[in-house]
Amino acid sequence: ERDVSRGNFVEGPSTLAMAPVFVGKLLANVVGATVAVGGYGVAKVLSAADRKSSADKESEIADSVVFQTAFSAWLRLNGIWPSVKYEPCNNGCEDHNMRQTPIIVCNHMSYIDGLVLAAVFGAPKIIAKQGTKHTPLIGQFAEDIGVIEVDRDDKASRRATAQAIEEHVRQWQPGQRPLLLFPEGTTSNGDKILPFKKGAFLFGAAVRPVVITYTGSWHPANTNFKANKNGELEPTGDAEWCSQFLGHVVHSLQIKVLPPYHPQELEKADAQVYANNVQVVMSAAYERLRSEHEQQESWQGTAQRFKEWMFGSMNQPALGNGDPCTNSSGGNSNSSSSSRKALTMPANASTSNHRRSTRRANSKSQQ
């Protein structure tokens, strides 16, 4: 089920209508790439100047406002328009500061997830396969922005990845760039957040949970199958994904940033318990985010029908469907339960309530 896209694919003769958009997107990519490369070049010069001065010996290209602005412009020219909401912190932390924890964890659906989050959160570090830094054109760029390489073809790649995470956590200081990780370990169609692997949680470091959902007419989830207009399953791949991506004008998405999650002693001792508990919190937040979007669409649909009734044909029935006071999600959303010691939490519960429940459960287990 997770490998079947629910996106509204344009199929058959209708794909011809995407041709003008496709060409326009290609031209926009040329402009966007030019802007991004220009911003990268300017940022590199400025960073080198900063390192030579006494003002900033640790200046990085990824920290440059010029580079971040140019990179964001390239995304906008591709029709990628994210909106970000920060849930308030209850422990005195800064809501908008993404450099308070060494790791950011997020659900994963699409190739563009990492690009979007990099633009929104000031270019956090990422893990890439070994050899990326030696790739023509992008190799030097990867080196400059601090990509962490691991050999994923090696049988010991998991250990290499864990070592890379451990080294980052050990060297990280508050205010430095965090490491972005997708603990599901794969992409899904976005129906729900999958169980988490424990790699991001092995070293007991605090994490900043983030959830994203795509809200455009076509969902850019990277899956191996899709449901066609007749409801039948068909294989799909990168070629069709690229054509759909370039053929749609806008790819909107919503991002919700949760407060930092600081592990308890039990979670530090058992990485899988830590992973499960964070997955519960993020699943609840993800369902809330989707419900909020569905409710917004319901209000917009009601407003549109009202507009059509007021200004359209007088024979059109007035507000025949929908109740503007009804949440289209059909009620409160609950998080999925986790398979191991993770405690189920209602969608409107705070992280602190969840943590108190964890402590009570731990004390019972020790009696």
mmCIF file of C-alpha atoms in Angstrom, residues 44-212:
data_model
loop_
_atom_site.group_PDB
_atom_site.id
_atom_site.type_symbol
_atom_site.label_atom_id
_atom_site.label_comp_id
_atom_site.label_asym_id
_atom_site.label_seq_id
_atom_site.Cartn_x
_atom_site.Cartn_y
_atom_site.Cartn_z
ATOM 1 C CA LYS A 44 32.021 31.213 -2.008
ATOM 2 C CA VAL A 45 33.895 34.478 -2.502
ATOM 3 C CA LEU A 46 32.308 36.037 0.578
ATOM 4 C CA SER A 47 33.003 32.974 2.731
ATOM 5 C CA ALA A 48 36.643 32.933 1.654
ATOM 6 C CA ALA A 49 36.931 36.608 2.561
ATOM 7 C CA ASP A 50 35.363 35.957 5.960
ATOM 8 C CA ARG A 51 37.777 33.119 6.700
ATOM 9 C CA LYS A 52 40.744 35.348 5.913
ATOM 10 C CA SER A 53 39.513 37.976 8.317
ATOM 11 C CA SER A 54 39.389 37.601 12.060
ATOM 12 C CA ALA A 55 35.636 38.018 12.056
ATOM 13 C CA ASP A 56 34.655 34.469 11.146
ATOM 14 C CA LYS A 57 37.179 31.661 10.880
ATOM 15 C CA GLU A 58 34.415 29.023 10.561
ATOM 16 C CA SER A 59 32.392 30.676 7.808
ATOM 17 C CA GLU A 60 30.631 28.165 5.521
ATOM 18 C CA ILE A 61 29.034 28.679 2.138
ATOM 19 C CA ALA A 62 25.836 27.028 3.352
ATOM 20 C CA ASP A 63 25.506 29.748 5.997
ATOM 21 C CA SER A 64 25.540 32.505 3.396
ATOM 22 C CA VAL A 65 22.272 34.399 2.990
ATOM 23 C CA VAL A 66 23.171 34.958 -0.670
ATOM 24 C CA PHE A 67 23.505 31.226 -1.300
ATOM 25 C CA GLN A 68 20.317 30.349 0.601
ATOM 26 C CA THR A 69 18.318 33.026 -1.209
ATOM 27 C CA ALA A 70 19.570 31.901 -4.634
ATOM 28 C CA PHE A 71 18.790 28.257 -3.830
ATOM 29 C CA SER A 72 15.280 29.181 -2.664
ATOM 30 C CA ALA A 73 14.741 31.166 -5.877
ATOM 31 C CA TRP A 74 15.575 28.081 -7.936
ATOM 32 C CA LEU A 75 12.911 26.103 -6.028
ATOM 33 C CA ARG A 76 10.312 28.823 -6.596
ATOM 34 C CA LEU A 77 11.054 28.835 -10.322
ATOM 35 C CA ASN A 78 10.283 25.097 -10.266
ATOM 36 C CA GLY A 79 6.882 25.883 -8.782
ATOM 37 C CA ILE A 80 7.779 24.579 -5.318
ATOM 38 C CA TRP A 81 6.023 26.733 -2.721
ATOM 39 C CA PRO A 82 6.337 25.532 0.889
ATOM 40 C CA SER A 83 4.556 27.094 3.846
ATOM 41 C CA VAL A 84 6.003 26.580 7.320
ATOM 42 C CA LYS A 85 4.368 26.605 10.749
ATOM 43 C CA TYR A 86 6.244 26.304 14.028
ATOM 44 C CA GLU A 87 4.513 24.791 17.029
ATOM 45 C CA PRO A 88 5.308 26.849 20.145
ATOM 46 C CA CYS A 89 7.983 25.558 22.492
ATOM 47 C CA ASN A 90 7.025 25.162 26.139
ATOM 48 C CA ASN A 91 10.528 24.995 27.555
ATOM 49 C CA GLY A 92 11.790 28.422 26.557
ATOM 50 C CA CYS A 93 13.422 27.410 23.270
ATOM 51 C CA GLU A 94 13.229 29.557 20.157
ATOM 52 C CA ASP A 95 10.470 28.329 17.856
ATOM 53 C CA HIS A 96 12.161 29.367 14.589
ATOM 54 C CA ASN A 97 15.712 28.383 15.515
ATOM 55 C CA MET A 98 16.534 25.071 13.779
ATOM 56 C CA ARG A 99 20.053 24.926 15.234
ATOM 57 C CA GLN A 100 19.076 23.919 18.755
ATOM 58 C CA THR A 101 19.478 20.170 18.192
ATOM 59 C CA PRO A 102 22.155 18.239 16.274
ATOM 60 C CA ILE A 103 19.555 16.310 14.226
ATOM 61 C CA ILE A 104 16.378 17.138 12.315
ATOM 62 C CA VAL A 105 14.087 14.170 11.612
ATOM 63 C CA CYS A 106 11.313 14.278 8.989
ATOM 64 C CA ASN A 107 8.931 11.958 7.175
ATOM 65 C CA HIS A 108 9.920 11.116 3.616
ATOM 66 C CA MET A 109 7.829 10.920 0.440
ATOM 67 C CA SER A 110 9.623 12.492 -2.499
ATOM 68 C CA TYR A 111 12.949 13.236 -4.145
ATOM 69 C CA ILE A 112 12.350 16.910 -3.501
ATOM 70 C CA ASP A 113 11.886 16.582 0.288
ATOM 71 C CA GLY A 114 15.553 17.175 1.021
ATOM 72 C CA LEU A 115 15.809 20.116 -1.398
ATOM 73 C CA VAL A 116 12.791 21.829 0.115
ATOM 74 C CA LEU A 117 13.923 21.347 3.715
ATOM 75 C CA ALA A 118 17.442 22.482 2.822
ATOM 76 C CA ALA A 119 16.035 25.725 1.410
ATOM 77 C CA VAL A 120 13.647 26.319 4.299
ATOM 78 C CA PHE A 121 16.000 25.446 7.164
ATOM 79 C CA GLY A 122 19.233 27.068 6.026
ATOM 80 C CA ALA A 123 20.966 24.123 4.348
ATOM 81 C CA PRO A 124 21.305 21.467 7.070
ATOM 82 C CA LYS A 125 23.911 18.781 6.459
ATOM 83 C CA ILE A 126 22.891 15.635 4.608
ATOM 84 C CA ILE A 127 24.307 12.138 4.121
ATOM 85 C CA ALA A 128 25.092 11.075 0.548
ATOM 86 C CA LYS A 129 26.725 8.073 -1.070
ATOM 87 C CA GLN A 130 30.488 7.890 -1.262
ATOM 88 C CA GLY A 131 31.906 9.520 -4.378
ATOM 89 C CA THR A 132 29.437 12.396 -4.438
ATOM 90 C CA LYS A 133 32.217 14.871 -3.704
ATOM 91 C CA HIS A 134 34.146 13.623 -6.755
ATOM 92 C CA THR A 135 31.207 13.902 -9.156
ATOM 93 C CA PRO A 136 31.765 16.416 -11.981
ATOM 94 C CA LEU A 137 29.995 19.760 -11.528
ATOM 95 C CA ILE A 138 28.328 18.983 -8.194
ATOM 96 C CA GLY A 139 31.326 17.469 -6.400
ATOM 97 C CA GLN A 140 32.882 20.744 -5.294
ATOM 98 C CA PHE A 141 29.454 22.052 -4.385
ATOM 99 C CA ALA A 142 28.832 19.003 -2.158
ATOM 100 C CA GLU A 143 32.225 19.510 -0.528
ATOM 101 C CA ASP A 144 31.539 23.173 0.170
ATOM 102 C CA ILE A 145 28.137 22.673 1.781
ATOM 103 C CA GLY A 146 29.391 19.882 4.039
ATOM 104 C CA VAL A 147 27.844 16.708 2.615
ATOM 105 C CA ILE A 148 28.690 13.637 4.721
ATOM 106 C CA GLU A 149 29.641 10.634 2.565
ATOM 107 C CA VAL A 150 29.043 6.950 3.308
ATOM 108 C CA ASP A 151 29.648 3.884 1.143
ATOM 109 C CA ARG A 152 26.146 2.517 0.650
ATOM 110 C CA ASP A 153 27.394 -0.292 -1.608
ATOM 111 C CA ASP A 154 29.447 -1.687 1.235
ATOM 112 C CA LYS A 155 27.855 -4.439 3.325
ATOM 113 C CA ALA A 156 28.835 -2.402 6.335
ATOM 114 C CA SER A 157 27.069 0.734 5.053
ATOM 115 C CA ARG A 158 24.738 0.848 8.038
ATOM 116 C CA ARG A 159 27.716 0.918 10.345
ATOM 117 C CA ALA A 160 29.355 3.614 8.211
ATOM 118 C CA THR A 161 26.186 5.695 8.348
ATOM 119 C CA ALA A 162 25.978 5.240 12.107
ATOM 120 C CA GLN A 163 29.599 6.317 12.448
ATOM 121 C CA ALA A 164 28.912 9.428 10.361
ATOM 122 C CA ILE A 165 25.940 10.316 12.581
ATOM 123 C CA GLU A 166 27.960 9.661 15.736
ATOM 124 C CA GLU A 167 30.797 11.888 14.577
ATOM 125 C CA HIS A 168 28.385 14.687 13.708
ATOM 126 C CA VAL A 169 26.638 14.449 17.096
ATOM 127 C CA ARG A 170 29.956 14.403 18.940
ATOM 128 C CA GLN A 171 31.308 17.482 17.157
ATOM 129 C CA TRP A 172 28.100 19.488 16.986
ATOM 130 C CA GLN A 173 27.654 22.610 19.112
ATOM 131 C CA PRO A 174 24.472 24.700 19.585
ATOM 132 C CA GLY A 175 24.190 27.195 16.750
ATOM 133 C CA GLN A 176 25.893 24.934 14.210
ATOM 134 C CA ARG A 177 24.137 23.317 11.256
ATOM 135 C CA PRO A 178 22.120 20.220 12.140
ATOM 136 C CA LEU A 179 22.038 16.940 10.215
ATOM 137 C CA LEU A 180 18.825 16.164 8.308
ATOM 138 C CA LEU A 181 17.705 12.518 8.482
ATOM 139 C CA PHE A 182 14.660 10.580 7.252
ATOM 140 C CA PRO A 183 14.195 7.824 9.874
ATOM 141 C CA GLU A 184 11.612 5.883 7.840
ATOM 142 C CA GLY A 185 14.542 4.791 5.680
ATOM 143 C CA THR A 186 12.486 4.937 2.477
ATOM 144 C CA THR A 187 9.794 6.975 0.730
ATOM 145 C CA SER A 188 6.059 6.323 1.020
ATOM 146 C CA ASN A 189 2.885 7.575 -0.637
ATOM 147 C CA GLY A 190 2.095 9.803 2.332
ATOM 148 C CA ASP A 191 -0.914 7.875 3.651
ATOM 149 C CA LYS A 192 0.827 7.639 7.016
ATOM 150 C CA ILE A 193 4.265 7.833 8.600
ATOM 151 C CA LEU A 194 6.050 4.483 8.498
ATOM 152 C CA PRO A 195 7.828 2.884 11.491
ATOM 153 C CA PHE A 196 11.209 4.453 12.218
ATOM 154 C CA LYS A 197 14.632 2.886 11.929
ATOM 155 C CA LYS A 198 16.762 3.518 14.992
ATOM 156 C CA GLY A 199 19.860 4.966 13.282
ATOM 157 C CA ALA A 200 19.016 8.607 13.992
ATOM 158 C CA PHE A 201 18.426 7.810 17.650
ATOM 159 C CA LEU A 202 21.382 5.566 18.456
ATOM 160 C CA PHE A 203 23.418 8.175 20.295
ATOM 161 C CA GLY A 204 20.748 9.677 22.523
ATOM 162 C CA ALA A 205 20.952 13.159 21.007
ATOM 163 C CA ALA A 206 17.990 15.517 20.992
ATOM 164 C CA VAL A 207 16.114 15.773 17.694
ATOM 165 C CA ARG A 208 13.846 18.378 16.072
ATOM 166 C CA PRO A 209 10.816 16.606 14.570
ATOM 167 C CA VAL A 210 9.356 17.980 11.321
ATOM 168 C CA VAL A 211 6.360 16.733 9.332
ATOM 169 C CA ILE A 212 5.487 17.619 5.738
#
